[in-house]
PDB file of C-alpha atoms in Angstrom:
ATOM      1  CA  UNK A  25       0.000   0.000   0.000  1.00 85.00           C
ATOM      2  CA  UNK A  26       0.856   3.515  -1.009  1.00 92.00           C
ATOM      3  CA  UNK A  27      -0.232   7.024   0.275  1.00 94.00           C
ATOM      4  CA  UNK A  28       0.473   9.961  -1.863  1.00 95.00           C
ATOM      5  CA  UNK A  29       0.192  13.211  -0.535  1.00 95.00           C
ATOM      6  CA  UNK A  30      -0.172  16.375  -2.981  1.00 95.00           C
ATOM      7  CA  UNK A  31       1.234  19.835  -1.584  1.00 92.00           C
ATOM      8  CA  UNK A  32       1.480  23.607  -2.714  1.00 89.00           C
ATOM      9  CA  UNK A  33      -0.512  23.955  -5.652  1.00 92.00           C
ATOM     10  CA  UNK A  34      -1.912  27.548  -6.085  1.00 95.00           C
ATOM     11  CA  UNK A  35      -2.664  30.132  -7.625  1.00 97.00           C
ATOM     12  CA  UNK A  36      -0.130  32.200  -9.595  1.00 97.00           C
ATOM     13  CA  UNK A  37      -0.521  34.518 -12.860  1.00 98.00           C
ATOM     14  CA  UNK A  38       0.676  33.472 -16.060  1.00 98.00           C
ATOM     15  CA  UNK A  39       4.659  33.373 -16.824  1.00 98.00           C
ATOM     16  CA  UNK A  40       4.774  32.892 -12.809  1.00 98.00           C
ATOM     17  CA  UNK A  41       6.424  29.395 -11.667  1.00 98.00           C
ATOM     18  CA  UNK A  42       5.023  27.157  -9.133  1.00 97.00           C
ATOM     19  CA  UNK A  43       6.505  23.673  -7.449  1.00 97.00           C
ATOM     20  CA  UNK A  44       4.675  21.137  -6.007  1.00 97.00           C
ATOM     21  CA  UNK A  45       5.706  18.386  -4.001  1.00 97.00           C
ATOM     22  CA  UNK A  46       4.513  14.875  -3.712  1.00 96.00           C
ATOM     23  CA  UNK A  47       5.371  12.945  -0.579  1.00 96.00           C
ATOM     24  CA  UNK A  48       4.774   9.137  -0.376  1.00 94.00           C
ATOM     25  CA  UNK A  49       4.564   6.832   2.316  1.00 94.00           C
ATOM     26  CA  UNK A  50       4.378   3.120   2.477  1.00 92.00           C
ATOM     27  CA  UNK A  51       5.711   0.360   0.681  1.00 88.00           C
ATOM     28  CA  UNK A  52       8.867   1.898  -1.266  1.00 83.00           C
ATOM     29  CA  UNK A  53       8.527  -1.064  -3.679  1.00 85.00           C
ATOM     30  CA  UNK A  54       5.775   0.440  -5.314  1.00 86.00           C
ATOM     31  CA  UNK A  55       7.086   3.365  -6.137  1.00 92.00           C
ATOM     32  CA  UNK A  56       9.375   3.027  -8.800  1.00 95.00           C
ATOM     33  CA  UNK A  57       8.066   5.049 -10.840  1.00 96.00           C
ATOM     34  CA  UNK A  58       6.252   7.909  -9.803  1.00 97.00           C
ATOM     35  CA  UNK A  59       4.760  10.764 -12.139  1.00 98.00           C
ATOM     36  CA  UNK A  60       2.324  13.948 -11.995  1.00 98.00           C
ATOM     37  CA  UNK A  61      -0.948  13.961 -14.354  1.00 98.00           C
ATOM     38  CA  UNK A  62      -3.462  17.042 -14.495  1.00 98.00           C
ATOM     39  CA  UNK A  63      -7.450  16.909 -15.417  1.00 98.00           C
ATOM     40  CA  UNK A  64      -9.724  19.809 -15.970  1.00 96.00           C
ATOM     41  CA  UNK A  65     -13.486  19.027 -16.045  1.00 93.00           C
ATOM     42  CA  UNK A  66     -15.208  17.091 -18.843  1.00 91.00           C
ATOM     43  CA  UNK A  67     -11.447  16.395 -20.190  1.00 95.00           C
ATOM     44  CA  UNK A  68      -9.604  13.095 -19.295  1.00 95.00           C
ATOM     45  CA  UNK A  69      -6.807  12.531 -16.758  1.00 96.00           C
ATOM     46  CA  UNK A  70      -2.993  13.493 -18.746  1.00 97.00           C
ATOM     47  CA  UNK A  71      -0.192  12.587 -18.166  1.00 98.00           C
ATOM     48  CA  UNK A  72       2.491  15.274 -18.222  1.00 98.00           C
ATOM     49  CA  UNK A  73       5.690  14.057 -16.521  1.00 98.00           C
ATOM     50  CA  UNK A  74       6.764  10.907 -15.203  1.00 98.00           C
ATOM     51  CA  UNK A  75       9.997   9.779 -13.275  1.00 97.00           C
ATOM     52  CA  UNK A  76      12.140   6.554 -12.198  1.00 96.00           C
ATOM     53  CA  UNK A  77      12.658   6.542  -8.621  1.00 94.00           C
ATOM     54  CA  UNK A  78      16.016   4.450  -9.430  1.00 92.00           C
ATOM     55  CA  UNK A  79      17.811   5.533 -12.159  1.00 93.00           C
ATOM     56  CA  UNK A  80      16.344   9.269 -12.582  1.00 95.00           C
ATOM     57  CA  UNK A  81      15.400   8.538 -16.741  1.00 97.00           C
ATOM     58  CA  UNK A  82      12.295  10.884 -16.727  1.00 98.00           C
ATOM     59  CA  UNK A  83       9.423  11.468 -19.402  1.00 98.00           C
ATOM     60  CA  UNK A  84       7.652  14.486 -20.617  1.00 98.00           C
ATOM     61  CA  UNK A  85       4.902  15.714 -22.608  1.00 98.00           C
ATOM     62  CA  UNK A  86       5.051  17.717 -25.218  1.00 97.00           C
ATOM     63  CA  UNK A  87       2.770  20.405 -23.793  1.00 96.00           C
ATOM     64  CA  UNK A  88       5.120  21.001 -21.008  1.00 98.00           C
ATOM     65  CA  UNK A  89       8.302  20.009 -22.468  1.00 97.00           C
ATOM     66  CA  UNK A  90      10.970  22.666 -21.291  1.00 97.00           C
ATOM     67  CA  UNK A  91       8.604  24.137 -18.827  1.00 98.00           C
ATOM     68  CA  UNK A  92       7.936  21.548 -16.498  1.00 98.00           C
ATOM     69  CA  UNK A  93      10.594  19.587 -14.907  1.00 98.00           C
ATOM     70  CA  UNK A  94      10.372  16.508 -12.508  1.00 98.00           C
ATOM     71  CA  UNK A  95      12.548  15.476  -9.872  1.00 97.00           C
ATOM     72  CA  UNK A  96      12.809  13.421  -7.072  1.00 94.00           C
ATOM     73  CA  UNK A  97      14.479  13.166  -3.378  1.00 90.00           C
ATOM     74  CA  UNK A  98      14.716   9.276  -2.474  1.00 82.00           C
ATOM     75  CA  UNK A  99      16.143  10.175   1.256  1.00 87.00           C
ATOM     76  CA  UNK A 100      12.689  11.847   1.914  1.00 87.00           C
ATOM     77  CA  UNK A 101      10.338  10.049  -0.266  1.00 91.00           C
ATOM     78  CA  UNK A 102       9.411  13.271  -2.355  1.00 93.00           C
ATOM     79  CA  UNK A 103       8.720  14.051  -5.784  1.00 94.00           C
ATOM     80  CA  UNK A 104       8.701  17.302  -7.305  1.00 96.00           C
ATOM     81  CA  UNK A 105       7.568  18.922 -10.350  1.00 98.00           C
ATOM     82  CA  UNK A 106       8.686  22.854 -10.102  1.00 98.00           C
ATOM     83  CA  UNK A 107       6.747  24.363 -13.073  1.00 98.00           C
ATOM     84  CA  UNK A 108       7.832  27.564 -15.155  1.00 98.00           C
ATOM     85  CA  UNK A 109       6.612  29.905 -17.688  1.00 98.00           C
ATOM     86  CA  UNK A 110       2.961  28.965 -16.758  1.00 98.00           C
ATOM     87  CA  UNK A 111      -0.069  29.606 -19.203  1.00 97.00           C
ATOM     88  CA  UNK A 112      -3.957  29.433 -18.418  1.00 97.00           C
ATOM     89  CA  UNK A 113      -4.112  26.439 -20.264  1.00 96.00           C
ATOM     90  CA  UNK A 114      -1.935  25.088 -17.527  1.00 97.00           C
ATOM     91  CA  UNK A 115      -4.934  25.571 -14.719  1.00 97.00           C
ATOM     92  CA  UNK A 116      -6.145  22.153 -13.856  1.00 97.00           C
ATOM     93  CA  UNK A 117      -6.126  19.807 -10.708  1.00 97.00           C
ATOM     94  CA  UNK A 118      -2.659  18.176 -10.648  1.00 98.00           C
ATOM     95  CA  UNK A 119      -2.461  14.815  -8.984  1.00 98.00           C
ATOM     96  CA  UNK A 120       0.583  12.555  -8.241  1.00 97.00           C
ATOM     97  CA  UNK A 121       0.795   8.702  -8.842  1.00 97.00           C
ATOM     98  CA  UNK A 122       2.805   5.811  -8.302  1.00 97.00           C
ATOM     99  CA  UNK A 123       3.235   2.719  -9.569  1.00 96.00           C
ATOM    100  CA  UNK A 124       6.119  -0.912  -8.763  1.00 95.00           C
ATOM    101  CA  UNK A 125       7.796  -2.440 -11.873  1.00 94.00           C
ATOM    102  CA  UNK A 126       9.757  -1.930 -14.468  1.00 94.00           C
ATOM    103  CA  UNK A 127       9.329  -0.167 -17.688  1.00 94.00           C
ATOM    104  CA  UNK A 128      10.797   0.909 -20.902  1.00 94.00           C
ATOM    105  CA  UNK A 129      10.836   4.664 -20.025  1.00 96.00           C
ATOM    106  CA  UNK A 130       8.914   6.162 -17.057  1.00 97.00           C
ATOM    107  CA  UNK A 131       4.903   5.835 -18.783  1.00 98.00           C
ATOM    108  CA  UNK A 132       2.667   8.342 -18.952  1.00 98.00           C
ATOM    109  CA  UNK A 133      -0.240   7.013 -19.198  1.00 97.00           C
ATOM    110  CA  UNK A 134      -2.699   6.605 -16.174  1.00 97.00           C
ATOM    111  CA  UNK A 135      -3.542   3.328 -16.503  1.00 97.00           C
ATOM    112  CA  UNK A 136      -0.446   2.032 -15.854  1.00 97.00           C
ATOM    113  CA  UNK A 137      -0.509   4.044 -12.247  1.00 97.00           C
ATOM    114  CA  UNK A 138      -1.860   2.590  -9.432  1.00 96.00           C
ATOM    115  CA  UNK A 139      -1.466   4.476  -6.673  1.00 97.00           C
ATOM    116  CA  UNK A 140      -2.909   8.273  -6.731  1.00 97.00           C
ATOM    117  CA  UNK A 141      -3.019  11.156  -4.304  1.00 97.00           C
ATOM    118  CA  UNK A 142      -6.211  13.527  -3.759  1.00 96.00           C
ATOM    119  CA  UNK A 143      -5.032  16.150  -6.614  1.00 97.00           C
ATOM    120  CA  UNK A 144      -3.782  19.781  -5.880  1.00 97.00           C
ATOM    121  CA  UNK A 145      -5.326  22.510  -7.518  1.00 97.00           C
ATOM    122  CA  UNK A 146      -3.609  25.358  -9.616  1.00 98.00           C
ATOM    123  CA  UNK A 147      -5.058  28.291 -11.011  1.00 98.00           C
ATOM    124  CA  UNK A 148      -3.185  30.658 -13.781  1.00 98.00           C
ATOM    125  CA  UNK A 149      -4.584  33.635 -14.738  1.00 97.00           C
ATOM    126  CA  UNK A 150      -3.837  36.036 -17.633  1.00 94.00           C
TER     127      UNK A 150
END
């Protein structure tokens, strides 16, 4: 079992940064891979940056792609995503997830997640 914990979203106005943390607790075996999706209302759940906990390889989508970057602190069971240059399309509920097992290249996709925290909100405004 797995508990992800969301922190620091927020409100901030567009070209502003913002980072938010994810801390996770529990079994550190299913957390090899841990990555940050967003979801607006009426849209489905994206995936928009995903990291190894082992060897650091990380994966991006293009619609944050040299905006976004994800990182991680093993020691204190933390993921981070510090977030630049933000737009209003960028507003949505950002939620953390987690998943054991190998892969390819850290996966974006949410159905290959499953562990998930309760979402953290950000707002940005023109």
């Amino acid at each position: 079992q797995v508990q992800l914990v969301e922190s620091a979203g927020g409100s901030v106005q567009a070209g502003g940064s913002l980072k938010l943390s994810c801390d996770a607790s529990g079994n550190p075996q299913s957390w090899d891979y841990i990555a940050w999706f967003r979801q607006t209302p009426g849209s489905e759940r994206e995936g928009i940056a995903a990291i190894s906990t082992t060897n650091g390889l990380t994966t991006y989508a293009d619609s944050v792609k040299g905006r976004f970057t994800i990182s991680r602190d093993n020691a204190k069971n933390t993921a981070i995503l510090q977030m630049t240059s933000l737009r209003p399309q960028d507003t949505a509920m950002y939620y953390c997830a987690a998943r054991g097992g190998w892969a390819p290249r850290p996966p974006l996709l949410s159905r290959d997640y499953r562990y998930w925290g309760q979402g953290t909100p950000v707002t940005v405004s023109s």
